[in-house]
PDB file of C-alpha atoms and ligand atoms in Angstrom:
ATOM      1  CA  MET A  50      10.724  13.925  -6.787  1.00  0.00           C
ATOM      2  CA  SER A  51       8.450  10.983  -7.343  1.00  0.00           C
ATOM      3  CA  LEU A  52       7.255   8.182  -5.064  1.00  0.00           C
ATOM      4  CA  LEU A  53       6.972   5.191  -7.175  1.00  0.00           C
ATOM      5  CA  THR A  54       8.131   2.407  -4.772  1.00  0.00           C
ATOM      6  CA  ILE A  55       9.457   2.036  -1.234  1.00  0.00           C
ATOM      7  CA  ALA A  56      12.388   0.494  -2.946  1.00  0.00           C
ATOM      8  CA  GLU A  57      13.752   3.587  -4.470  1.00  0.00           C
ATOM      9  CA  THR A  58      12.487   5.766  -1.465  1.00  0.00           C
ATOM     10  CA  PRO A  59      15.719   6.762   0.873  1.00  0.00           C
ATOM     11  CA  VAL A  60      15.620   5.577   4.347  1.00  0.00           C
ATOM     12  CA  ALA A  61      15.506   9.401   5.515  1.00  0.00           C
ATOM     13  CA  ASP A  62      12.490  10.361   3.187  1.00  0.00           C
ATOM     14  CA  LEU A  63      10.527   7.196   4.655  1.00  0.00           C
ATOM     15  CA  ARG A  64      11.403   8.490   8.362  1.00  0.00           C
ATOM     16  CA  ARG A  65      10.187  12.044   7.224  1.00  0.00           C
ATOM     17  CA  ILE A  66       7.097  10.900   5.844  1.00  0.00           C
ATOM     18  CA  LEU A  67       6.363   8.901   8.838  1.00  0.00           C
ATOM     19  CA  GLU A  68       6.904  11.977  10.935  1.00  0.00           C
ATOM     20  CA  LEU A  69       5.004  14.287   8.835  1.00  0.00           C
ATOM     21  CA  GLY A  70       2.058  11.684   8.941  1.00  0.00           C
ATOM     22  CA  ALA A  71       2.146  11.468  12.693  1.00  0.00           C
ATOM     23  CA  ALA A  72       2.408  15.391  12.758  1.00  0.00           C
ATOM     24  CA  VAL A  73      -0.706  16.008  10.469  1.00  0.00           C
ATOM     25  CA  LYS A  74      -2.684  13.358  12.235  1.00  0.00           C
ATOM     26  CA  ALA A  75      -1.856  14.847  15.798  1.00  0.00           C
ATOM     27  CA  ASP A  76      -2.914  18.391  14.324  1.00  0.00           C
ATOM     28  CA  PRO A  77      -4.617  18.427  11.054  1.00  0.00           C
ATOM     29  CA  LEU A  78      -5.848  21.928  11.379  1.00  0.00           C
ATOM     30  CA  SER A  79      -2.140  23.341  11.568  1.00  0.00           C
ATOM     31  CA  TYR A  80      -1.988  21.865   7.888  1.00  0.00           C
ATOM     32  CA  ARG A  81      -5.305  22.898   6.592  1.00  0.00           C
ATOM     33  CA  GLY A  82      -4.615  24.899   3.416  1.00  0.00           C
ATOM     34  CA  ALA A  83      -0.865  24.387   3.521  1.00  0.00           C
ATOM     35  CA  LEU A  84      -0.452  23.620  -0.112  1.00  0.00           C
ATOM     36  CA  GLY A  85      -3.176  26.098  -1.447  1.00  0.00           C
ATOM     37  CA  GLY A  86      -3.250  26.710  -5.080  1.00  0.00           C
ATOM     38  CA  ARG A  87      -2.000  23.434  -6.493  1.00  0.00           C
ATOM     39  CA  SER A  88      -3.972  20.857  -8.469  1.00  0.00           C
ATOM     40  CA  ILE A  89      -3.291  17.276  -8.522  1.00  0.00           C
ATOM     41  CA  GLY A  90      -4.769  14.392 -10.706  1.00  0.00           C
ATOM     42  CA  LEU A  91      -5.627  10.952  -9.192  1.00  0.00           C
ATOM     43  CA  PHE A  92      -5.675   8.469 -11.968  1.00  0.00           C
ATOM     44  CA  PHE A  93      -7.548   5.073 -11.875  1.00  0.00           C
ATOM     45  CA  GLN A  94      -6.887   2.299 -13.984  1.00  0.00           C
ATOM     46  CA  LYS A  95      -8.443  -0.332 -11.578  1.00  0.00           C
ATOM     47  CA  GLN A  96     -11.061   0.118  -9.005  1.00  0.00           C
ATOM     48  CA  SER A  97     -10.614   1.688  -5.604  1.00  0.00           C
ATOM     49  CA  LEU A  98     -12.402   2.878  -2.312  1.00  0.00           C
ATOM     50  CA  ARG A  99      -9.913   4.047   0.120  1.00  0.00           C
ATOM     51  CA  THR A 100      -7.118   5.241  -2.004  1.00  0.00           C
ATOM     52  CA  TRP A 101      -9.462   7.149  -4.207  1.00  0.00           C
ATOM     53  CA  VAL A 102     -11.374   8.969  -1.371  1.00  0.00           C
ATOM     54  CA  SER A 103      -8.482   9.402   1.265  1.00  0.00           C
ATOM     55  CA  CYS A 104      -6.319  11.118  -1.426  1.00  0.00           C
ATOM     56  CA  ASP A 105      -9.247  13.353  -2.738  1.00  0.00           C
ATOM     57  CA  VAL A 106      -9.980  14.389   0.859  1.00  0.00           C
ATOM     58  CA  ALA A 107      -6.285  14.795   1.942  1.00  0.00           C
ATOM     59  CA  ALA A 108      -5.792  17.111  -1.071  1.00  0.00           C
ATOM     60  CA  ILE A 109      -8.875  19.206  -0.264  1.00  0.00           C
ATOM     61  CA  GLN A 110      -7.645  19.550   3.535  1.00  0.00           C
ATOM     62  CA  LEU A 111      -4.380  20.805   2.156  1.00  0.00           C
ATOM     63  CA  GLY A 112      -6.039  23.129   0.025  1.00  0.00           C
ATOM     64  CA  ILE A 113      -5.260  21.287  -3.223  1.00  0.00           C
ATOM     65  CA  HIS A 114      -7.624  20.965  -6.010  1.00  0.00           C
ATOM     66  CA  PRO A 115      -7.880  17.093  -6.618  1.00  0.00           C
ATOM     67  CA  ILE A 116      -9.109  15.890 -10.159  1.00  0.00           C
ATOM     68  CA  VAL A 117     -10.208  12.570 -10.369  1.00  0.00           C
ATOM     69  CA  ILE A 118      -9.061  10.720 -13.993  1.00  0.00           C
ATOM     70  CA  ARG A 119     -11.054   7.410 -14.885  1.00  0.00           C
ATOM     71  CA  ASN A 120      -9.239   5.332 -17.280  1.00  0.00           C
ATOM     72  CA  ASP A 121     -12.369   4.429 -18.996  1.00  0.00           C
ATOM     73  CA  GLN A 122     -12.877   7.947 -20.207  1.00  0.00           C
ATOM     74  CA  THR A 123      -8.734   8.389 -20.771  1.00  0.00           C
ATOM     75  CA  GLY A 124      -7.437   5.211 -22.527  1.00  0.00           C
ATOM     76  CA  LEU A 125      -4.057   4.774 -21.067  1.00  0.00           C
ATOM     77  CA  GLY A 126      -2.117   3.024 -23.632  1.00  0.00           C
ATOM     78  CA  THR A 127      -5.047   2.502 -25.863  1.00  0.00           C
ATOM     79  CA  ARG A 128      -6.163   6.006 -26.907  1.00  0.00           C
ATOM     80  CA  GLU A 129      -2.691   7.293 -26.430  1.00  0.00           C
ATOM     81  CA  THR A 130       0.713   6.316 -25.092  1.00  0.00           C
ATOM     82  CA  PRO A 131       1.349   6.668 -21.158  1.00  0.00           C
ATOM     83  CA  GLU A 132       4.271   8.783 -22.038  1.00  0.00           C
ATOM     84  CA  ASP A 133       1.880  11.287 -23.883  1.00  0.00           C
ATOM     85  CA  VAL A 134      -0.677  10.968 -21.153  1.00  0.00           C
ATOM     86  CA  GLY A 135       1.881  11.963 -18.799  1.00  0.00           C
ATOM     87  CA  ARG A 136       3.308  14.959 -20.745  1.00  0.00           C
ATOM     88  CA  ALA A 137       0.064  16.526 -21.572  1.00  0.00           C
ATOM     89  CA  LEU A 138      -1.065  16.201 -17.890  1.00  0.00           C
ATOM     90  CA  GLU A 139       1.901  17.996 -16.679  1.00  0.00           C
ATOM     91  CA  ARG A 140       1.237  21.077 -18.419  1.00  0.00           C
ATOM     92  CA  TYR A 141      -1.907  21.221 -15.997  1.00  0.00           C
ATOM     93  CA  LEU A 142      -1.109  19.495 -12.755  1.00  0.00           C
ATOM     94  CA  ASP A 143       1.519  19.939  -9.949  1.00  0.00           C
ATOM     95  CA  LEU A 144       1.330  16.050  -8.919  1.00  0.00           C
ATOM     96  CA  LEU A 145      -0.099  13.066 -10.706  1.00  0.00           C
ATOM     97  CA  GLY A 146      -1.268   9.838  -8.680  1.00  0.00           C
ATOM     98  CA  MET A 147      -1.747   6.594 -10.679  1.00  0.00           C
ATOM     99  CA  ARG A 148      -3.119   3.313  -9.793  1.00  0.00           C
ATOM    100  CA  VAL A 149      -2.141   1.146 -12.874  1.00  0.00           C
ATOM    101  CA  PHE A 150      -1.929  -2.628 -13.848  1.00  0.00           C
ATOM    102  CA  ASP A 151       1.816  -2.387 -15.335  1.00  0.00           C
ATOM    103  CA  HIS A 152       4.589  -0.544 -13.118  1.00  0.00           C
ATOM    104  CA  GLY A 153       6.175  -0.160 -16.414  1.00  0.00           C
ATOM    105  CA  ASP A 154       3.745   2.472 -17.387  1.00  0.00           C
ATOM    106  CA  LEU A 155       4.479   4.422 -14.068  1.00  0.00           C
ATOM    107  CA  ALA A 156       8.268   4.122 -15.039  1.00  0.00           C
ATOM    108  CA  ALA A 157       7.724   5.427 -18.481  1.00  0.00           C
ATOM    109  CA  ILE A 158       5.795   8.336 -17.515  1.00  0.00           C
ATOM    110  CA  ASP A 159       8.233   9.118 -14.861  1.00  0.00           C
ATOM    111  CA  ALA A 160      11.067   9.086 -17.402  1.00  0.00           C
ATOM    112  CA  ALA A 161       8.991  11.161 -19.641  1.00  0.00           C
ATOM    113  CA  THR A 162       7.920  13.917 -17.405  1.00  0.00           C
ATOM    114  CA  GLU A 163       9.239  16.381 -14.729  1.00  0.00           C
ATOM    115  CA  MET A 164       6.209  16.324 -12.578  1.00  0.00           C
ATOM    116  CA  PRO A 165       6.148  14.421  -9.300  1.00  0.00           C
ATOM    117  CA  LEU A 166       4.481  10.971  -9.743  1.00  0.00           C
ATOM    118  CA  VAL A 167       3.008   8.889  -6.905  1.00  0.00           C
ATOM    119  CA  ASN A 168       2.056   5.147  -7.379  1.00  0.00           C
ATOM    120  CA  LEU A 169      -1.364   4.526  -5.977  1.00  0.00           C
ATOM    121  CA  LEU A 170      -0.717   0.891  -6.466  1.00  0.00           C
ATOM    122  CA  SER A 171       0.934  -1.326  -9.387  1.00  0.00           C
ATOM    123  CA  ASP A 172       1.682  -4.732  -9.833  1.00  0.00           C
ATOM    124  CA  ARG A 173       4.706  -4.283  -8.287  1.00  0.00           C
ATOM    125  CA  GLU A 174       4.124  -2.002  -5.005  1.00  0.00           C
ATOM    126  CA  HIS A 175       1.660  -0.054  -3.071  1.00  0.00           C
ATOM    127  CA  PRO A 176       3.800   2.396  -1.242  1.00  0.00           C
ATOM    128  CA  CYS A 177       1.183   4.660   0.079  1.00  0.00           C
ATOM    129  CA  GLN A 178      -0.411   1.771   1.963  1.00  0.00           C
ATOM    130  CA  ALA A 179       2.929   0.903   3.372  1.00  0.00           C
ATOM    131  CA  VAL A 180       3.208   4.376   5.006  1.00  0.00           C
ATOM    132  CA  ALA A 181      -0.271   4.003   6.625  1.00  0.00           C
ATOM    133  CA  ASP A 182       0.744   0.402   7.631  1.00  0.00           C
ATOM    134  CA  LEU A 183       3.892   1.752   9.379  1.00  0.00           C
ATOM    135  CA  MET A 184       1.865   4.737  10.916  1.00  0.00           C
ATOM    136  CA  THR A 185      -0.765   1.919  12.285  1.00  0.00           C
ATOM    137  CA  LEU A 186       2.208  -0.445  13.773  1.00  0.00           C
ATOM    138  CA  ALA A 187       3.990   2.660  15.148  1.00  0.00           C
ATOM    139  CA  GLU A 188       0.805   3.558  17.363  1.00  0.00           C
ATOM    140  CA  HIS A 189       0.813   0.053  18.676  1.00  0.00           C
ATOM    141  CA  ARG A 190       4.560  -0.101  19.487  1.00  0.00           C
ATOM    142  CA  PRO A 191       7.817   1.318  18.111  1.00  0.00           C
ATOM    143  CA  ILE A 192       8.849   0.061  14.728  1.00  0.00           C
ATOM    144  CA  GLU A 193      12.407  -0.217  15.548  1.00  0.00           C
ATOM    145  CA  GLY A 194      12.972  -3.683  16.696  1.00  0.00           C
ATOM    146  CA  SER A 195       9.407  -4.869  15.948  1.00  0.00           C
ATOM    147  CA  LYS A 196       8.096  -8.159  14.096  1.00  0.00           C
ATOM    148  CA  VAL A 197       5.610  -8.354  11.192  1.00  0.00           C
ATOM    149  CA  ALA A 198       4.145 -11.702   9.961  1.00  0.00           C
ATOM    150  CA  TYR A 199       2.595 -11.383   6.526  1.00  0.00           C
ATOM    151  CA  LEU A 200       0.703 -14.448   5.537  1.00  0.00           C
ATOM    152  CA  GLY A 201      -0.618 -14.898   1.974  1.00  0.00           C
ATOM    153  CA  ASP A 202       0.276 -13.730  -1.405  1.00  0.00           C
ATOM    154  CA  GLY A 203       3.804 -12.331  -1.937  1.00  0.00           C
ATOM    155  CA  ASN A 204       2.224  -9.361  -3.891  1.00  0.00           C
ATOM    156  CA  ASN A 205       2.411  -5.676  -4.286  1.00  0.00           C
ATOM    157  CA  VAL A 206       1.314  -4.933  -0.799  1.00  0.00           C
ATOM    158  CA  CYS A 207       3.600  -7.594   0.754  1.00  0.00           C
ATOM    159  CA  HIS A 208       6.508  -5.961  -1.510  1.00  0.00           C
ATOM    160  CA  SER A 209       6.050  -2.305   0.202  1.00  0.00           C
ATOM    161  CA  LEU A 210       5.439  -3.680   3.827  1.00  0.00           C
ATOM    162  CA  MET A 211       8.565  -5.683   3.432  1.00  0.00           C
ATOM    163  CA  LEU A 212      10.716  -2.835   2.259  1.00  0.00           C
ATOM    164  CA  ALA A 213       9.180  -0.406   4.390  1.00  0.00           C
ATOM    165  CA  THR A 214       9.017  -2.373   7.814  1.00  0.00           C
ATOM    166  CA  THR A 215      12.625  -3.302   7.350  1.00  0.00           C
ATOM    167  CA  LYS A 216      13.817   0.314   6.041  1.00  0.00           C
ATOM    168  CA  ALA A 217      12.135   1.494   9.334  1.00  0.00           C
ATOM    169  CA  GLY A 218      14.070  -0.803  11.523  1.00  0.00           C
ATOM    170  CA  GLY A 219      11.513  -3.547  11.988  1.00  0.00           C
ATOM    171  CA  SER A 220      11.839  -7.301  10.615  1.00  0.00           C
ATOM    172  CA  ILE A 221       9.423  -9.338   8.851  1.00  0.00           C
ATOM    173  CA  THR A 222       8.453 -13.056   8.072  1.00  0.00           C
ATOM    174  CA  VAL A 223       6.569 -13.624   4.830  1.00  0.00           C
ATOM    175  CA  ALA A 224       4.717 -17.021   4.899  1.00  0.00           C
ATOM    176  CA  THR A 225       3.239 -18.193   1.565  1.00  0.00           C
ATOM    177  CA  PRO A 226       2.245 -21.258  -0.475  1.00  0.00           C
ATOM    178  CA  PRO A 227       5.254 -22.598  -2.566  1.00  0.00           C
ATOM    179  CA  GLY A 228       5.063 -20.680  -5.789  1.00  0.00           C
ATOM    180  CA  TYR A 229       3.765 -17.552  -4.331  1.00  0.00           C
ATOM    181  CA  GLU A 230       6.674 -15.890  -2.865  1.00  0.00           C
ATOM    182  CA  PRO A 231       7.494 -12.278  -3.319  1.00  0.00           C
ATOM    183  CA  ASP A 232       9.785 -11.103  -5.830  1.00  0.00           C
ATOM    184  CA  VAL A 233      13.517 -12.222  -5.183  1.00  0.00           C
ATOM    185  CA  ASP A 234      15.000  -8.845  -6.226  1.00  0.00           C
ATOM    186  CA  VAL A 235      12.544  -7.098  -3.414  1.00  0.00           C
ATOM    187  CA  VAL A 236      13.682  -9.808  -0.919  1.00  0.00           C
ATOM    188  CA  ALA A 237      17.215  -9.107  -1.400  1.00  0.00           C
ATOM    189  CA  LEU A 238      16.782  -5.778  -1.332  1.00  0.00           C
ATOM    190  CA  ALA A 239      14.720  -5.688   2.080  1.00  0.00           C
ATOM    191  CA  ARG A 240      17.592  -8.018   3.572  1.00  0.00           C
ATOM    192  CA  THR A 241      19.985  -5.272   3.132  1.00  0.00           C
ATOM    193  CA  PHE A 242      17.841  -3.273   5.556  1.00  0.00           C
ATOM    194  CA  GLY A 243      16.707  -6.093   8.202  1.00  0.00           C
ATOM    195  CA  ASP A 244      15.861  -9.407   8.587  1.00  0.00           C
ATOM    196  CA  VAL A 245      13.531 -11.096   6.097  1.00  0.00           C
ATOM    197  CA  ASP A 246      12.438 -14.790   6.671  1.00  0.00           C
ATOM    198  CA  LEU A 247      10.398 -16.632   4.106  1.00  0.00           C
ATOM    199  CA  THR A 248       8.507 -19.671   5.310  1.00  0.00           C
ATOM    200  CA  GLU A 249       5.581 -21.840   4.177  1.00  0.00           C
ATOM    201  CA  ASP A 250       4.591 -22.389   7.817  1.00  0.00           C
ATOM    202  CA  PRO A 251       2.067 -19.785   8.745  1.00  0.00           C
ATOM    203  CA  HIS A 252       1.728 -20.687  12.498  1.00  0.00           C
ATOM    204  CA  GLY A 253       5.515 -20.774  12.852  1.00  0.00           C
ATOM    205  CA  ALA A 254       5.663 -17.306  11.092  1.00  0.00           C
ATOM    206  CA  VAL A 255       3.280 -15.428  13.390  1.00  0.00           C
ATOM    207  CA  THR A 256       5.051 -16.677  16.825  1.00  0.00           C
ATOM    208  CA  GLY A 257       6.330 -13.677  18.542  1.00  0.00           C
ATOM    209  CA  ALA A 258       4.896 -11.253  15.877  1.00  0.00           C
ATOM    210  CA  ASP A 259       3.689  -7.642  17.151  1.00  0.00           C
ATOM    211  CA  ALA A 260       1.344  -7.500  14.042  1.00  0.00           C
ATOM    212  CA  VAL A 261      -0.238 -10.119  11.606  1.00  0.00           C
ATOM    213  CA  TYR A 262      -0.941  -8.953   8.145  1.00  0.00           C
ATOM    214  CA  THR A 263      -2.890 -10.338   5.311  1.00  0.00           C
ATOM    215  CA  ASP A 264      -4.164  -9.266   2.026  1.00  0.00           C
ATOM    216  CA  VAL A 265      -6.337 -10.842  -0.620  1.00  0.00           C
ATOM    217  CA  TRP A 266      -5.462 -14.048  -2.348  1.00  0.00           C
ATOM    218  CA  ALA A 267      -6.164 -12.906  -5.717  1.00  0.00           C
ATOM    219  CA  SER A 268      -5.396  -9.402  -6.329  1.00  0.00           C
ATOM    220  CA  MET A 269      -6.935  -7.115  -9.126  1.00  0.00           C
ATOM    221  CA  GLY A 270      -6.455  -8.563 -12.429  1.00  0.00           C
ATOM    222  CA  GLN A 271      -5.989 -12.012 -11.133  1.00  0.00           C
ATOM    223  CA  GLU A 272      -9.609 -12.897 -10.681  1.00  0.00           C
ATOM    224  CA  THR A 273      -9.851 -15.717 -12.996  1.00  0.00           C
ATOM    225  CA  GLU A 274      -7.141 -17.423 -10.565  1.00  0.00           C
ATOM    226  CA  ALA A 275      -9.368 -17.067  -7.792  1.00  0.00           C
ATOM    227  CA  ASP A 276     -10.831 -20.541  -7.467  1.00  0.00           C
ATOM    228  CA  LEU A 277      -7.205 -22.074  -7.746  1.00  0.00           C
ATOM    229  CA  ARG A 278      -6.045 -19.552  -5.333  1.00  0.00           C
ATOM    230  CA  ARG A 279      -8.309 -20.474  -2.768  1.00  0.00           C
ATOM    231  CA  ARG A 280      -7.461 -24.006  -2.726  1.00  0.00           C
ATOM    232  CA  HIS A 281      -3.592 -23.276  -2.597  1.00  0.00           C
ATOM    233  CA  PHE A 282      -3.800 -20.483   0.109  1.00  0.00           C
ATOM    234  CA  ALA A 283      -6.391 -22.439   2.223  1.00  0.00           C
ATOM    235  CA  ARG A 284      -3.730 -23.066   5.190  1.00  0.00           C
ATOM    236  CA  PHE A 285      -2.822 -19.376   5.198  1.00  0.00           C
ATOM    237  CA  GLN A 286      -6.280 -18.042   6.326  1.00  0.00           C
ATOM    238  CA  VAL A 287      -5.732 -15.625   9.454  1.00  0.00           C
ATOM    239  CA  ASP A 288      -8.292 -17.143  11.837  1.00  0.00           C
ATOM    240  CA  ASP A 289      -8.348 -17.187  15.782  1.00  0.00           C
ATOM    241  CA  ALA A 290      -6.002 -19.999  15.829  1.00  0.00           C
ATOM    242  CA  VAL A 291      -3.351 -18.074  14.104  1.00  0.00           C
ATOM    243  CA  MET A 292      -4.002 -14.930  16.287  1.00  0.00           C
ATOM    244  CA  THR A 293      -3.504 -17.293  19.426  1.00  0.00           C
ATOM    245  CA  ALA A 294      -0.340 -18.509  17.993  1.00  0.00           C
ATOM    246  CA  ALA A 295       0.929 -14.993  17.557  1.00  0.00           C
ATOM    247  CA  GLY A 296       0.374 -14.066  21.210  1.00  0.00           C
ATOM    248  CA  PRO A 297      -1.571 -11.628  23.337  1.00  0.00           C
ATOM    249  CA  GLU A 298       0.066  -8.503  22.120  1.00  0.00           C
ATOM    250  CA  ALA A 299      -0.258  -8.855  18.154  1.00  0.00           C
ATOM    251  CA  ILE A 300      -2.526  -6.621  16.410  1.00  0.00           C
ATOM    252  CA  PHE A 301      -4.262  -7.644  12.972  1.00  0.00           C
ATOM    253  CA  LEU A 302      -3.606  -5.725   9.889  1.00  0.00           C
ATOM    254  CA  HIS A 303      -5.124  -5.870   6.568  1.00  0.00           C
ATOM    255  CA  CYS A 304      -4.950  -3.010   3.636  1.00  0.00           C
ATOM    256  CA  LEU A 305      -8.736  -3.982   2.719  1.00  0.00           C
ATOM    257  CA  PRO A 306     -10.774  -4.642   0.878  1.00  0.00           C
ATOM    258  CA  ALA A 307     -11.005  -7.939   2.902  1.00  0.00           C
ATOM    259  CA  HIS A 308     -12.534 -11.049   1.440  1.00  0.00           C
ATOM    260  CA  ARG A 309     -13.976 -12.435   4.739  1.00  0.00           C
ATOM    261  CA  GLY A 310     -13.859 -15.943   5.103  1.00  0.00           C
ATOM    262  CA  GLU A 311     -11.120 -16.482   2.538  1.00  0.00           C
ATOM    263  CA  GLU A 312      -7.711 -14.786   3.779  1.00  0.00           C
ATOM    264  CA  VAL A 313      -9.360 -13.660   6.993  1.00  0.00           C
ATOM    265  CA  THR A 314     -12.101 -14.770   9.150  1.00  0.00           C
ATOM    266  CA  ASP A 315     -14.958 -12.385  10.485  1.00  0.00           C
ATOM    267  CA  SER A 316     -13.969 -13.055  13.846  1.00  0.00           C
ATOM    268  CA  VAL A 317     -10.664 -11.665  13.548  1.00  0.00           C
ATOM    269  CA  MET A 318     -11.839  -8.933  11.556  1.00  0.00           C
ATOM    270  CA  GLU A 319     -14.338  -7.869  14.304  1.00  0.00           C
ATOM    271  CA  SER A 320     -11.828  -8.677  17.134  1.00  0.00           C
ATOM    272  CA  GLY A 321     -10.304  -6.101  19.505  1.00  0.00           C
ATOM    273  CA  ARG A 322      -6.974  -6.986  17.896  1.00  0.00           C
ATOM    274  CA  SER A 323      -7.895  -5.510  14.482  1.00  0.00           C
ATOM    275  CA  ARG A 324      -6.624  -2.298  13.477  1.00  0.00           C
ATOM    276  CA  VAL A 325      -7.947  -2.319   9.751  1.00  0.00           C
ATOM    277  CA  PHE A 326      -9.990   0.724  10.022  1.00  0.00           C
ATOM    278  CA  ASP A 327      -7.351   2.631  11.971  1.00  0.00           C
ATOM    279  CA  GLN A 328      -5.201   1.641   9.008  1.00  0.00           C
ATOM    280  CA  ALA A 329      -7.760   2.782   6.523  1.00  0.00           C
ATOM    281  CA  GLU A 330      -8.090   6.204   8.354  1.00  0.00           C
ATOM    282  CA  ASN A 331      -4.297   6.426   8.330  1.00  0.00           C
ATOM    283  CA  ARG A 332      -4.453   6.705   4.447  1.00  0.00           C
ATOM    284  CA  LEU A 333      -5.637   9.890   4.655  1.00  0.00           C
ATOM    285  CA  HIS A 334      -2.786  10.984   6.756  1.00  0.00           C
ATOM    286  CA  ALA A 335      -0.087   9.336   5.017  1.00  0.00           C
ATOM    287  CA  PHE A 336      -1.153  10.688   1.690  1.00  0.00           C
ATOM    288  CA  LYS A 337      -1.084  14.246   3.177  1.00  0.00           C
ATOM    289  CA  ALA A 338       2.488  13.382   4.270  1.00  0.00           C
ATOM    290  CA  ILE A 339       3.404  12.366   1.158  1.00  0.00           C
ATOM    291  CA  LEU A 340       2.035  15.559  -0.615  1.00  0.00           C
ATOM    292  CA  LEU A 341       3.428  17.773   1.887  1.00  0.00           C
ATOM    293  CA  HIS A 342       6.891  15.797   1.384  1.00  0.00           C
ATOM    294  CA  LEU A 343       6.735  16.146  -2.203  1.00  0.00           C
ATOM    295  CA  LEU A 344       5.220  19.537  -2.992  1.00  0.00           C
ATOM    296  CA  GLY A 345       5.863  21.609   0.490  1.00  0.00           C
TER     297      GLY A 345
HETATM  298  N1   CP B 427      -6.223  -0.282   0.508  1.00  0.00           N
HETATM  299  C1   CP B 427      -6.502  -0.014  -0.852  1.00  0.00           C
HETATM  300  O1   CP B 427      -5.711   0.686  -1.526  1.00  0.00           O
HETATM  301  O2   CP B 427      -7.891   0.328  -0.996  1.00  0.00           O
HETATM  302  P1   CP B 427      -8.589   0.652  -2.355  1.00  0.00           P
HETATM  303  O3   CP B 427      -7.921  -0.422  -3.401  1.00  0.00           O
HETATM  304  O4   CP B 427      -9.812   0.526  -2.036  1.00  0.00           O
HETATM  305  O5   CP B 427      -8.160   1.976  -2.595  1.00  0.00           O
HETATM  306  N1  NVA B 428      -3.201  -6.632  -3.468  1.00  0.00           N
HETATM  307  C1  NVA B 428      -4.285  -5.980  -3.812  1.00  0.00           C
HETATM  308  C2  NVA B 428      -4.332  -4.948  -2.826  1.00  0.00           C
HETATM  309  C3  NVA B 428      -5.613  -4.098  -2.896  1.00  0.00           C
HETATM  310  C4  NVA B 428      -5.493  -2.788  -2.038  1.00  0.00           C
HETATM  311  C5  NVA B 428      -4.621  -5.751  -5.373  1.00  0.00           C
HETATM  312  O1  NVA B 428      -3.662  -5.437  -6.001  1.00  0.00           O
HETATM  313  O2  NVA B 428      -5.531  -5.911  -5.751  1.00  0.00           O
END
């Protein structure tokens, strides 16, 4: 069993992972060493701080030996094919986590191997992030019936958030500039689970929201578009006026890294409504839950 997308994760599995995440966070000591004797790989084709460190520490605390594999040493798709990388690694590892540019590489490796594979971010989704996002939302109010507003790029993080929120019983409004909407297939799938509104009006989107979420305007690999995107996205910055429009109960979420002064102001990042470092912490508990679900 792999975890490549929230799209492919059954609702019951998502609920179980969220329950496990809350349980390991509440009582981490009772899970110490629970998966002893295993080895996992953590493969990075792009930069990472939170995912790298939280997954490494999660593995160690569960008794697993983690091995961080850097693409500049291994050459996915250049030194050898993704399938051959996966077929070699499955002879050593109990599970492989991968951060890749092209989601197709993950799908190819998953098809070529029996080893559980976890998406640590691709161009399509960021499922481990979505588990931590929902854990953070659930610490604020029950996800069932809650409303999330996402402002910015309809990207990987937005896709996983839309699918996870609706599968867990919430609704979501996504406000993007024209041309930056989330993928139509992801929207259609999320709508089979809950309400998904798309809009170009950021203030309208956040009205009545329990959480306001944003992500960088230019994701890793889109750096050359950064100037253009800063112009296109300027109206979608989460500032104090946006948080006021959301109402006093709304929390602020961001997967991080944040580009302060672009998609979010310092003032919102540092406000009492910001839960971004709780969210970052929850990446640790979320990855433990995913490991326990896939290997337990
Ligand atoms: N949120 C997240 O995935 O952070 P990193 O890119 O630092 O891993
Ligand atoms: N959308 C961002 C998320 C980083 C965690 C990216 O893909 O770069």
